[in-house]
Amino acid sequence: MRSTTNTIWAVLGLALILVLPAFAGGQWVKIFTSTTTFALAAAGAGFLYTRLGMVSLVQVGLMGVGGWVTLRLNHAFNFPFEINLMVAGAVTMFLGNLIALPALRMRGLYLALITLMFAAGLDIVFTAKQFPNGAEGFWGVGTTFAADMRRPVVAQSDAAYLRYTMVWLVIGFVLIELHRRMAPGRAWALIRKSEAAALASGVNVTLYKTWAFGLSGLLAGLGGGLLAGSLGLLDSATFRASESVMLFALVIVGGARFWYGAVIAAVLFRVVPGLLNNWGVDADLSLVIFGAALLHAVMTAPDGLAGQINGAIRTLIPSRKSDNKGAKA
Amino acid sequence: MISIENLTVRFGGVVALDHIGAEFSANVSGLIGPNGAGKTTTMNVISGFLDAHNGHVIVEGTDLVKLAPHKRVQWGLRRSFQKEQIANDLTVRENLMAITDHLRGARVEKRADLERAAEFAGVTGILGKMGRDLNTFERRLTDVARCVIGHPKMIMFDEPAGGLTPEETERLGDLILGIHDLTGAKVLVIDHDVELIERICAETLVLDFGKRVAFGPTSEVLRDPAVQAAYLGIDVEEEHA
Ligand SMILES: Nc1ncnc2c1ncn2[C@@H]1O[C@H](COP(=O)(O)OP(=O)(O)OP(=O)(O)O)[C@@H](O)[C@H]1O
Ligand SMILES: [Mg+2]
């Protein structure tokens, strides 16, 4: 059961990486690319929520930081894209660690509020300072500027860049899954059970909480950096605090226990408004749809849409005995 | 030797532990008292979940009160909880690995150690089972395995027999009695089941309202009129009539 579902998913994923960029036309390539970058951030929020039971409402804000750092480095130096991306990830990982500090003392709603305050703070800075576009100075913003954004050598075209972003998303999922299967995953499971249980097992709770927030921040930063590479210019409106809240809500709707829940969340986040636009419907209608979906998830589907998909797969593929671990990310 | 000296804990104005002292030299010792007596509080201080306002817990020359909680586990302290704390989304094996993860030693050794602990507690057959699928007894057995893993020096069980049938309680008692031979650790057991305490604990400390009521060999302690009055709720007069 476990290996068959995993193989199916691997084949599907690979097919998608090969086919989607080749067939998506025009603006859709960009939309899918940004969907993929948001899926990275959603995966971070989702794993924090399911593995540690902690709510982070700052993921999109951290994406903004990742994007800012990537643009800043791109315009200031001649490093290859990967280096800029790595530095962006390192910076947001560090910010994640910083946000973990209040998490050591607070939990539940209070922690969520603290992360939201972080997001609001970033929101204010982004709105005031905007994103570097190649002008002089530390903030690097000029009105008539639009300097070149260097993309990775292997991903110059939009289609290739979508493929490149998808590979990063896979790396993100693999990173989370490796953590889950090793010592940090076990420590996190105990912390989620209770901090007393974790302490009684010798878990350094401070270290592992900090680590988890760092990993989640890293994923957000990579997502933001990749988004910057796709668009070349970033807009502060993309990284509003409300966007972080929305992404988290969609992570719940998508289903945080499963890796494809993050993909579903990002698709809802990015593709649904685009579709509505295409159909000539006000994109704000998506808020109503998401609200209804969130209510549905909270009331009837605690594991979200991904949980329902997983349930359907399980009834389709008969298994010898229920294998709870296999299909879960 | 587990020596508790002058242990004092206050919650606001409430004195949960009032200058408690005792020197446990038995391999398995008991800690009893009515509800709210301060038994769990004692264990929480020893684990480091609560800060003592005063006092020491010295085991084999180490003052545990001075160590961070996770360092106490590395030193060799293990415990179970009144409400068991097995992680639901981990298998039994992973629940055990969660302890060896944070201990020093080679992988092979840790693995052998885990197998030995599982074998001892009788959970080898359910190592692959998820925490959420375990029944009460399996959870308690997993707790025992968690506690004997990685060369422990001191193990504490908080009401390990809670919710178990008499047969299961008996098996658990046998297991606890075997712990010292397996690991060399000293064991401290809280339970309301006086029969179990009488059978497995050579020495017992009795608490009531955070105060030490009696301490000594279990049979003597249980015969102490003060203990019978305070803990067992038996009217001393009636008993003698
Ligand atoms: N975190 C806390 N904050 C405030 N008061 C507490 C706390 N923990 C315990 N107490 C109080 O301390 C006293 C001792 O509680 P404790 O849990 O140690 O009792 P116990 O002997 O384990 O009882 P039981 O047999 O019911 O488990 C009780 O009056 C309890 O209400
Ligand atoms: Mg208690």
Coordinates of C-alpha atoms and ligand atoms in Angstrom, one line a residue:
Chain A
M1 CA 0.0 0.0 0.0
R2 CA 2.6 2.4 1.1
S3 CA 5.0 1.9 -1.7
T4 CA 2.3 1.6 -4.4
T5 CA 0.7 5.0 -3.4
N6 CA 4.1 6.6 -3.2
T7 CA 5.0 5.3 -6.6
I8 CA 1.8 6.5 -8.1
W9 CA 2.3 10.0 -6.6
A10 CA 6.0 10.0 -7.8
V11 CA 4.9 9.1 -11.4
L12 CA 2.1 11.6 -11.3
G13 CA 4.4 14.3 -10.0
L14 CA 7.1 13.6 -12.6
A15 CA 4.5 13.6 -15.4
L16 CA 3.2 16.9 -14.1
I17 CA 6.6 18.5 -14.0
L18 CA 7.3 17.4 -17.6
V19 CA 3.8 18.1 -19.1
L20 CA 2.5 21.2 -17.3
P21 CA 5.2 23.6 -18.4
A22 CA 5.1 22.3 -22.0
F23 CA 1.3 22.8 -22.4
A24 CA 0.5 25.8 -20.2
G25 CA 0.1 28.8 -22.4
G26 CA 0.7 32.5 -22.0
Q27 CA -0.1 33.9 -18.5
W28 CA -0.9 30.4 -17.2
V29 CA 2.8 29.5 -17.0
K30 CA 3.3 32.4 -14.7
I31 CA 0.3 31.6 -12.6
F32 CA 1.4 28.0 -12.2
T33 CA 4.9 29.2 -11.3
S34 CA 3.6 31.5 -8.6
T35 CA 1.2 28.7 -7.5
T36 CA 4.3 26.4 -7.0
T37 CA 6.2 29.0 -5.0
F38 CA 3.1 29.5 -2.7
A39 CA 2.9 25.7 -2.3
L40 CA 6.4 25.8 -0.8
A41 CA 5.2 28.4 1.8
A42 CA 2.0 26.4 2.4
A43 CA 4.0 23.2 3.0
G44 CA 5.9 25.1 5.7
A45 CA 2.8 26.3 7.4
G46 CA 1.1 22.9 7.0
F47 CA 3.9 21.0 8.6
L48 CA 4.2 23.4 11.5
Y49 CA 0.5 22.9 12.1
T50 CA 0.2 19.2 11.8
R51 CA 3.5 18.1 13.3
L52 CA 3.7 20.6 16.2
G53 CA 0.1 21.9 16.4
M54 CA 1.4 25.5 15.9
V55 CA -0.2 28.2 13.8
S56 CA 2.0 30.5 11.8
L57 CA 0.3 33.5 10.2
V58 CA 3.4 35.0 8.7
Q59 CA 4.3 32.6 5.9
V60 CA 3.5 35.0 3.0
G61 CA 5.3 37.8 4.8
L62 CA 8.4 35.7 5.0
M63 CA 8.0 35.0 1.3
G64 CA 8.2 38.7 0.9
V65 CA 11.4 38.8 2.8
G66 CA 12.8 36.0 0.7
G67 CA 11.8 37.9 -2.4
W68 CA 13.3 41.1 -1.2
V69 CA 16.6 39.5 -0.4
T70 CA 16.8 37.8 -3.7
L71 CA 16.0 41.0 -5.6
R72 CA 18.4 43.0 -3.5
L73 CA 21.3 40.6 -4.1
N74 CA 20.4 40.2 -7.8
H75 CA 20.7 44.0 -8.3
A76 CA 23.7 44.5 -6.1
F77 CA 26.0 41.7 -7.0
N78 CA 26.7 39.3 -9.8
F79 CA 26.1 36.0 -7.9
P80 CA 24.3 33.2 -9.7
F81 CA 20.5 32.9 -8.9
E82 CA 21.0 29.9 -6.7
I83 CA 23.3 31.8 -4.3
N84 CA 20.8 34.6 -4.0
L85 CA 18.0 32.1 -3.3
M86 CA 20.1 30.3 -0.7
V87 CA 20.9 33.5 1.1
A88 CA 17.2 34.4 1.0
G89 CA 16.3 31.0 2.5
A90 CA 19.0 31.5 5.2
V91 CA 17.6 34.9 6.1
T92 CA 14.0 33.7 6.4
M93 CA 15.2 30.6 8.3
F94 CA 16.8 32.9 10.8
L95 CA 13.6 35.1 11.0
G96 CA 11.7 31.9 11.6
N97 CA 14.0 31.1 14.5
L98 CA 13.3 34.6 15.9
I99 CA 9.6 34.1 15.6
A100 CA 10.0 30.8 17.5
L101 CA 11.2 32.7 20.6
P102 CA 7.7 33.8 21.6
A103 CA 6.5 30.3 20.6
L104 CA 8.6 28.9 23.4
R105 CA 6.3 30.6 25.9
M106 CA 3.0 30.9 24.1
R107 CA 0.7 28.5 22.3
G108 CA -2.6 28.3 20.5
L109 CA -4.3 31.6 19.8
Y110 CA -1.7 33.8 21.5
L111 CA 1.1 32.3 19.3
A112 CA -1.0 32.8 16.2
L113 CA -1.6 36.4 17.1
I114 CA 2.2 37.0 17.7
T115 CA 3.0 35.6 14.2
L116 CA 0.2 37.8 12.8
M117 CA 1.8 40.8 14.4
F118 CA 5.1 39.9 12.7
A119 CA 3.2 39.7 9.4
A120 CA 1.6 43.1 10.0
G121 CA 5.1 44.6 10.7
L122 CA 6.5 43.2 7.5
D123 CA 3.4 44.4 5.7
I124 CA 4.1 48.0 6.9
V125 CA 7.8 47.8 5.9
F126 CA 7.0 46.4 2.4
T127 CA 4.4 49.1 1.8
A128 CA 6.7 51.8 2.9
K129 CA 9.8 50.6 1.2
Q130 CA 8.6 48.5 -1.8
F131 CA 10.9 46.0 -3.4
P132 CA 14.3 46.6 -5.0
N133 CA 14.1 47.2 -8.8
G134 CA 17.7 48.0 -9.5
A135 CA 18.0 51.6 -8.3
E136 CA 20.8 52.9 -6.1
G137 CA 20.9 52.6 -2.3
F138 CA 20.1 50.0 0.3
W139 CA 16.3 49.9 -0.5
G140 CA 17.1 50.0 -4.2
V141 CA 13.8 51.4 -5.4
G142 CA 13.5 53.9 -8.2
T143 CA 10.5 55.0 -10.1
T144 CA 11.8 54.5 -13.6
F145 CA 13.9 51.5 -12.9
A146 CA 13.3 48.0 -14.0
A147 CA 16.7 46.3 -14.0
D148 CA 17.2 42.8 -15.3
M149 CA 16.4 39.8 -13.0
R150 CA 18.9 37.0 -13.8
R151 CA 17.4 33.5 -13.8
P152 CA 19.2 30.3 -13.4
V153 CA 21.2 29.1 -16.4
V154 CA 19.1 26.0 -16.7
A155 CA 15.8 27.9 -16.6
Q156 CA 15.8 30.9 -18.8
S157 CA 12.4 30.5 -20.5
D158 CA 9.2 30.8 -18.5
A159 CA 8.4 27.1 -19.1
A160 CA 11.8 26.0 -18.0
Y161 CA 11.5 28.2 -15.0
L162 CA 8.2 26.6 -14.0
R163 CA 9.9 23.2 -14.2
Y164 CA 12.8 24.5 -12.1
T165 CA 10.4 25.9 -9.4
M166 CA 8.5 22.5 -9.3
V167 CA 11.8 20.7 -8.7
W168 CA 12.4 23.1 -5.7
L169 CA 8.9 22.2 -4.4
V170 CA 9.8 18.5 -4.6
I171 CA 13.0 19.3 -2.7
G172 CA 10.9 21.0 -0.1
F173 CA 8.5 18.1 0.3
V174 CA 11.5 15.7 0.5
L175 CA 13.1 17.9 3.2
I176 CA 9.9 17.8 5.3
E177 CA 9.5 14.1 4.9
L178 CA 13.1 13.4 5.9
H179 CA 12.6 15.4 9.0
R180 CA 9.4 13.6 9.8
R181 CA 11.1 10.2 9.6
M182 CA 14.1 11.2 11.7
A183 CA 14.8 12.4 15.2
P184 CA 13.3 15.9 14.7
G185 CA 10.0 14.4 13.5
R186 CA 9.8 12.2 16.6
A187 CA 10.7 15.1 18.9
W188 CA 8.0 17.2 17.2
A189 CA 5.4 14.5 17.6
L190 CA 6.1 14.4 21.3
I191 CA 6.0 18.2 21.6
R192 CA 2.6 18.1 19.9
K193 CA 1.4 15.5 22.4
S194 CA 2.6 17.6 25.3
E195 CA 5.7 19.5 26.3
A196 CA 5.9 17.4 29.4
A197 CA 6.0 14.2 27.3
A198 CA 8.8 15.8 25.2
L199 CA 10.8 16.9 28.2
A200 CA 10.4 13.5 29.8
S201 CA 11.9 11.9 26.7
G202 CA 14.9 14.1 26.8
V203 CA 13.8 16.4 24.0
N204 CA 15.3 19.9 24.1
V205 CA 12.0 21.6 23.4
T206 CA 13.6 25.0 22.8
L207 CA 15.9 23.6 20.1
Y208 CA 13.3 21.6 18.3
K209 CA 10.7 24.3 18.3
T210 CA 13.2 26.8 17.0
W211 CA 14.3 24.3 14.3
A212 CA 10.7 23.7 13.2
F213 CA 10.0 27.4 12.7
G214 CA 13.4 27.8 11.0
L215 CA 12.5 25.0 8.5
S216 CA 9.1 26.6 7.9
G217 CA 10.8 30.0 7.4
L218 CA 13.3 28.5 5.0
L219 CA 10.5 27.1 2.8
A220 CA 8.7 30.4 2.7
G221 CA 11.9 32.2 1.8
L222 CA 12.7 29.9 -1.0
G223 CA 9.2 30.3 -2.3
G224 CA 9.6 34.1 -2.2
G225 CA 12.9 34.0 -3.9
L226 CA 11.6 31.8 -6.6
L227 CA 8.6 34.1 -7.1
A228 CA 11.0 37.1 -7.5
G229 CA 12.9 35.1 -10.1
S230 CA 9.7 34.5 -12.0
L231 CA 8.3 38.0 -12.0
G232 CA 11.4 40.1 -11.8
L233 CA 9.5 42.7 -9.9
L234 CA 7.5 42.3 -6.7
D235 CA 4.7 44.3 -5.3
S236 CA 3.9 44.9 -1.6
A237 CA 0.3 44.0 -2.2
T238 CA 1.3 40.4 -2.7
F239 CA 2.6 40.1 0.8
R240 CA -0.1 41.7 2.9
A241 CA -0.7 40.2 6.3
S242 CA -4.2 39.2 5.2
E243 CA -2.6 37.1 2.5
S244 CA -0.8 35.1 5.2
V245 CA -4.0 34.5 7.0
M246 CA -5.7 33.5 3.8
L247 CA -2.9 31.1 2.9
F248 CA -3.1 29.5 6.3
A249 CA -6.9 29.1 6.0
L250 CA -6.4 27.4 2.7
V251 CA -3.8 25.1 4.1
I252 CA -6.5 23.8 6.5
V253 CA -8.9 23.5 3.5
G254 CA -6.3 21.7 1.5
G255 CA -5.4 19.4 4.3
A256 CA -2.2 19.9 6.2
R257 CA -1.5 16.2 7.0
F258 CA -0.7 15.4 3.4
W259 CA 1.9 17.0 1.1
Y260 CA -0.6 17.4 -1.7
G261 CA -2.7 19.4 0.7
A262 CA -0.1 22.2 0.3
V263 CA -0.5 21.9 -3.5
I264 CA -4.3 22.1 -3.2
A265 CA -4.0 25.1 -0.9
A266 CA -1.7 27.0 -3.4
V267 CA -3.9 26.1 -6.3
L268 CA -6.9 27.5 -4.5
F269 CA -4.9 30.6 -3.5
R270 CA -3.5 31.4 -6.9
V271 CA -5.5 29.6 -9.6
V272 CA -9.1 30.1 -8.4
P273 CA -8.9 34.0 -8.5
G274 CA -7.3 33.7 -11.9
L275 CA -10.1 31.5 -13.2
L276 CA -12.8 33.8 -11.8
N277 CA -11.0 36.7 -13.6
N278 CA -11.0 34.7 -16.8
W279 CA -14.7 34.1 -16.5
G280 CA -15.4 37.7 -15.9
V281 CA -16.4 37.2 -12.3
D282 CA -15.1 39.5 -9.5
A283 CA -12.1 37.7 -8.0
D284 CA -13.3 38.8 -4.5
L285 CA -15.9 36.1 -4.9
S286 CA -13.1 33.7 -4.2
L287 CA -13.1 35.0 -0.6
V288 CA -16.7 33.8 -0.2
I289 CA -15.8 30.4 -1.7
F290 CA -12.8 30.0 0.6
G291 CA -14.9 31.0 3.6
A292 CA -17.4 28.3 2.8
A293 CA -14.6 25.7 2.1
L294 CA -13.0 26.6 5.4
L295 CA -16.3 26.1 7.3
H296 CA -16.7 22.8 5.5
A297 CA -13.2 21.7 6.4
V298 CA -13.5 22.7 10.1
M299 CA -16.9 21.1 10.5
T300 CA -16.7 17.9 8.5
A301 CA -13.2 17.2 7.1
P302 CA -10.5 17.8 9.6
D303 CA -7.8 16.5 7.2
G304 CA -9.1 18.8 4.5
L305 CA -9.5 18.0 0.8
A306 CA -6.3 16.0 0.8
G307 CA -7.7 13.8 3.6
Q308 CA -10.8 13.2 1.5
I309 CA -8.7 12.3 -1.6
N310 CA -6.6 10.0 0.5
G311 CA -9.7 8.3 1.9
A312 CA -11.0 7.8 -1.7
I313 CA -7.6 6.4 -2.8
R314 CA -7.7 4.0 0.1
T315 CA -11.1 2.6 -0.8
L316 CA -10.0 2.3 -4.4
I317 CA -6.7 0.5 -3.7
P318 CA -7.4 -2.4 -1.3
S319 CA -4.8 -2.7 1.4
R320 CA -3.9 -5.6 3.6
K321 CA -4.2 -3.6 6.7
S322 CA -4.6 0.1 7.4
D323 CA -1.3 1.8 7.0
N324 CA -1.6 5.1 8.6
K325 CA 1.9 6.2 7.9
G326 CA 2.5 5.5 4.3
A327 CA 0.5 8.0 2.5
K328 CA 1.1 10.9 4.9
A329 CA 3.7 13.5 4.4
Chain B
M1 CA 20.0 6.0 47.1
I2 CA 17.5 8.6 46.2
S3 CA 17.6 11.4 48.7
I4 CA 15.0 14.1 48.8
E5 CA 15.9 17.0 51.1
N6 CA 13.7 19.8 52.2
L7 CA 11.6 19.9 49.0
T8 CA 9.2 22.8 49.0
V9 CA 6.8 23.9 46.2
R10 CA 4.2 26.7 46.4
F11 CA 1.5 27.5 43.9
G12 CA 0.7 31.1 44.8
G13 CA -0.3 30.9 48.4
V14 CA -0.9 27.1 48.4
V15 CA 2.0 25.1 49.7
A16 CA 1.8 21.9 47.6
L17 CA 5.0 20.4 49.1
D18 CA 6.1 21.5 52.6
H19 CA 9.7 20.7 53.4
I20 CA 9.5 17.0 52.3
G21 CA 12.5 14.8 53.1
A22 CA 13.1 11.1 52.6
E23 CA 16.0 8.7 51.8
F24 CA 14.9 5.9 49.6
S25 CA 17.4 3.0 49.6
A26 CA 15.1 0.2 48.4
N27 CA 15.1 -0.8 44.7
V28 CA 11.4 -0.1 44.4
S29 CA 9.8 2.5 46.7
G30 CA 6.3 3.8 46.9
L31 CA 4.8 7.3 47.2
I32 CA 1.2 7.3 48.4
G33 CA -1.4 9.7 49.7
P34 CA -4.9 10.9 49.1
N35 CA -5.9 13.0 46.1
G36 CA -4.2 16.3 45.9
A37 CA -1.5 15.2 48.5
G38 CA 1.3 16.4 46.3
K39 CA 2.5 13.1 44.8
T40 CA 2.5 14.2 41.2
T41 CA 3.9 17.5 42.2
T42 CA 6.9 15.7 43.8
M43 CA 7.5 13.8 40.5
N44 CA 7.1 17.0 38.5
V45 CA 9.8 18.7 40.6
I46 CA 12.1 15.8 40.2
S47 CA 11.5 15.9 36.4
G48 CA 12.2 19.6 36.3
F49 CA 8.7 20.6 35.1
L50 CA 8.2 22.7 38.2
D51 CA 10.8 24.7 40.0
A52 CA 11.3 23.9 43.7
H53 CA 11.3 26.9 46.0
N54 CA 13.7 25.1 48.1
G55 CA 15.3 21.7 48.5
H56 CA 17.4 19.1 46.7
V57 CA 17.0 15.7 45.0
I58 CA 20.3 13.9 45.1
V59 CA 20.7 10.6 43.3
E60 CA 24.1 8.9 43.1
G61 CA 25.8 12.1 44.1
T62 CA 24.0 14.3 41.4
D63 CA 21.7 17.1 42.5
L64 CA 18.9 16.8 39.8
V65 CA 17.3 20.1 40.7
K66 CA 20.3 21.8 39.2
L67 CA 19.9 20.2 35.7
A68 CA 17.6 21.3 32.8
P69 CA 14.7 18.8 32.3
H70 CA 16.1 17.2 29.2
K71 CA 19.6 17.0 30.7
R72 CA 18.0 14.9 33.5
V73 CA 16.8 12.4 31.0
Q74 CA 20.4 12.2 29.5
W75 CA 21.6 11.7 33.0
G76 CA 19.3 8.7 33.4
L77 CA 15.9 9.9 34.8
R78 CA 12.8 8.3 33.3
R79 CA 9.2 8.7 34.1
S80 CA 5.7 7.8 33.1
F81 CA 2.6 10.0 33.5
Q82 CA -0.7 9.6 35.3
K83 CA -2.3 10.3 32.0
E84 CA 0.0 8.4 29.6
Q85 CA 1.9 10.4 27.1
I86 CA 2.4 8.2 24.1
A87 CA 2.6 10.1 20.8
N88 CA -0.4 9.0 18.8
D89 CA 1.1 9.7 15.4
L90 CA 4.2 7.6 16.1
T91 CA 4.6 3.9 16.2
V92 CA 5.6 2.2 19.4
R93 CA 9.1 1.8 18.0
E94 CA 9.2 5.5 17.1
N95 CA 8.0 6.4 20.6
L96 CA 10.9 4.4 22.0
M97 CA 13.4 5.9 19.5
A98 CA 12.3 9.3 20.5
I99 CA 14.2 8.6 23.8
T100 CA 17.3 7.0 22.3
D101 CA 17.5 9.9 19.8
H102 CA 18.7 12.2 22.6
L103 CA 21.1 9.8 24.3
R104 CA 24.7 9.3 23.5
G105 CA 25.9 6.1 21.8
A106 CA 26.3 4.3 18.5
R107 CA 23.2 3.5 16.4
V108 CA 23.7 -0.3 16.7
E109 CA 23.9 -0.1 20.4
K110 CA 20.8 2.1 20.6
R111 CA 18.9 -0.4 18.4
A112 CA 19.9 -3.3 20.5
D113 CA 19.0 -1.4 23.6
L114 CA 15.6 -0.6 22.1
E115 CA 15.0 -4.3 21.3
R116 CA 16.0 -5.3 24.8
A117 CA 13.6 -2.8 26.4
A118 CA 10.8 -3.9 24.1
E119 CA 11.4 -7.5 24.9
F120 CA 11.5 -6.9 28.6
A121 CA 8.2 -4.9 28.5
G122 CA 6.6 -7.4 26.1
V123 CA 5.9 -5.0 23.3
T124 CA 8.1 -6.5 20.7
G125 CA 5.0 -7.8 18.9
I126 CA 3.5 -4.3 18.7
L127 CA 6.5 -2.2 17.8
G128 CA 4.9 -1.3 14.4
K129 CA 1.6 -0.3 15.9
M130 CA 0.6 3.3 15.9
G131 CA 0.2 5.1 19.3
R132 CA -3.4 5.9 18.6
D133 CA -4.3 2.2 18.1
L134 CA -2.9 1.0 21.5
N135 CA -5.2 -0.1 24.3
T136 CA -4.7 1.0 27.9
F137 CA -2.5 -1.9 28.9
E138 CA -0.3 -1.7 25.7
R139 CA 0.2 2.0 26.5
R140 CA 1.3 1.1 30.0
L141 CA 3.7 -1.5 28.7
T142 CA 5.1 1.0 26.2
D143 CA 5.6 3.3 29.1
V144 CA 7.6 0.6 30.9
A145 CA 9.7 0.1 27.7
R146 CA 10.3 3.8 27.4
C147 CA 11.5 3.9 31.0
V148 CA 14.0 1.1 30.9
I149 CA 15.6 2.3 27.7
G150 CA 19.2 3.8 27.7
H151 CA 20.7 2.9 31.0
P152 CA 18.4 4.7 33.4
K153 CA 19.4 5.5 37.0
M154 CA 16.1 6.5 38.4
I155 CA 12.6 5.7 37.1
M156 CA 9.3 7.1 38.3
F157 CA 5.8 5.7 37.6
D158 CA 2.8 7.9 38.3
E159 CA -0.2 5.6 38.8
P160 CA 0.9 3.0 36.4
A161 CA -1.9 0.7 37.3
G162 CA -4.7 3.2 36.7
G163 CA -7.4 1.7 34.5
L164 CA -5.9 -1.8 34.5
T165 CA -7.6 -5.1 35.4
P166 CA -6.3 -7.0 38.5
E167 CA -4.5 -9.5 36.2
E168 CA -2.8 -6.7 34.2
T169 CA -1.9 -4.9 37.4
E170 CA -0.2 -8.1 38.6
R171 CA 1.8 -8.4 35.4
L172 CA 2.8 -4.8 35.6
G173 CA 3.9 -5.3 39.2
D174 CA 6.1 -8.2 38.1
L175 CA 7.6 -6.0 35.4
I176 CA 8.4 -3.2 37.8
L177 CA 10.0 -5.7 40.2
G178 CA 12.2 -6.9 37.4
I179 CA 13.5 -3.4 36.4
H180 CA 16.3 -3.2 39.0
D181 CA 17.8 -6.5 37.8
L182 CA 17.6 -5.4 34.2
T183 CA 18.9 -1.8 34.6
G184 CA 20.2 -1.2 38.1
A185 CA 17.8 1.8 38.3
K186 CA 16.0 2.8 41.5
V187 CA 12.2 2.9 41.0
L188 CA 9.6 5.2 42.6
V189 CA 6.0 4.3 42.2
I190 CA 2.9 6.3 42.9
D191 CA -0.4 4.4 43.1
H192 CA -3.7 4.3 44.8
D193 CA -3.7 0.5 44.7
V194 CA -2.3 -0.2 48.2
E195 CA -2.1 -3.9 47.5
L196 CA 0.2 -3.2 44.5
I197 CA 2.4 -0.9 46.7
E198 CA 2.5 -3.4 49.5
R199 CA 3.6 -6.1 47.1
I200 CA 6.3 -4.3 45.1
C201 CA 7.6 -1.4 47.3
A202 CA 10.0 -2.2 50.1
E203 CA 9.8 1.4 51.4
T204 CA 7.0 4.0 51.2
L205 CA 6.6 7.7 51.7
V206 CA 3.1 8.9 52.6
L207 CA 2.1 12.5 51.9
D208 CA -1.0 14.4 52.9
F209 CA -1.7 18.1 52.1
G210 CA 1.9 18.4 51.0
K211 CA 3.3 17.2 54.3
R212 CA 5.2 14.0 55.1
V213 CA 2.9 11.8 57.2
A214 CA 5.2 8.8 57.4
F215 CA 8.2 7.1 55.8
G216 CA 9.8 3.7 56.2
P217 CA 9.3 0.0 55.4
T218 CA 6.0 -0.3 53.6
S219 CA 4.3 -2.7 56.0
E220 CA 5.2 -0.6 59.0
V221 CA 4.1 2.6 57.3
L222 CA 0.7 1.1 56.4
R223 CA 0.1 0.0 60.0
D224 CA 0.9 3.6 61.2
P225 CA -2.3 5.0 62.7
A226 CA -1.6 8.4 61.3
V227 CA -1.4 6.9 57.8
Q228 CA -4.6 5.0 58.3
A229 CA -6.4 8.1 59.5
A230 CA -5.1 10.4 56.9
Y231 CA -4.8 8.2 53.8
L232 CA -6.9 5.1 54.1
G233 CA -9.8 7.0 55.7
I234 CA -10.1 4.3 58.3
D235 CA -11.3 5.4 61.7
V236 CA -8.5 4.4 64.0
E237 CA -11.0 3.7 66.9
E238 CA -13.1 1.5 64.7
E239 CA -10.0 -0.5 63.6
H240 CA -9.1 -1.2 67.2
A241 CA -12.6 -2.0 68.3
Ligands
LIG1 N1 0.3 23.6 38.2 C1 -0.4 23.8 39.3 N2 -0.9 25.0 39.7 C2 -1.6 25.2 40.8 N3 -1.8 24.2 41.7 C3 -1.4 23.0 41.4 C4 -0.7 22.7 40.2 N4 -0.4 21.4 40.2 C5 -0.9 20.9 41.3 N5 -1.5 21.8 42.0 C6 -2.1 21.6 43.4 O1 -1.2 21.0 44.2 C7 -1.8 20.0 45.0 C8 -1.1 18.7 44.8 O2 -1.4 18.2 43.5 P1 -0.8 16.8 43.0 O3 -1.2 16.7 41.5 O4 0.6 16.7 43.3 O5 -1.7 15.7 43.8 P2 -1.6 14.1 43.7 O6 -1.1 13.7 45.0 O7 -0.8 13.7 42.5 O8 -3.1 13.7 43.6 P3 -3.8 12.6 42.7 O9 -3.8 11.4 43.5 O10 -5.2 13.1 42.5 O11 -3.1 12.5 41.4 C9 -3.3 20.0 44.6 O12 -4.0 20.8 45.6 C10 -3.3 20.6 43.3 O13 -4.5 21.3 43.1
MG2 MG -1.3 12.7 40.8

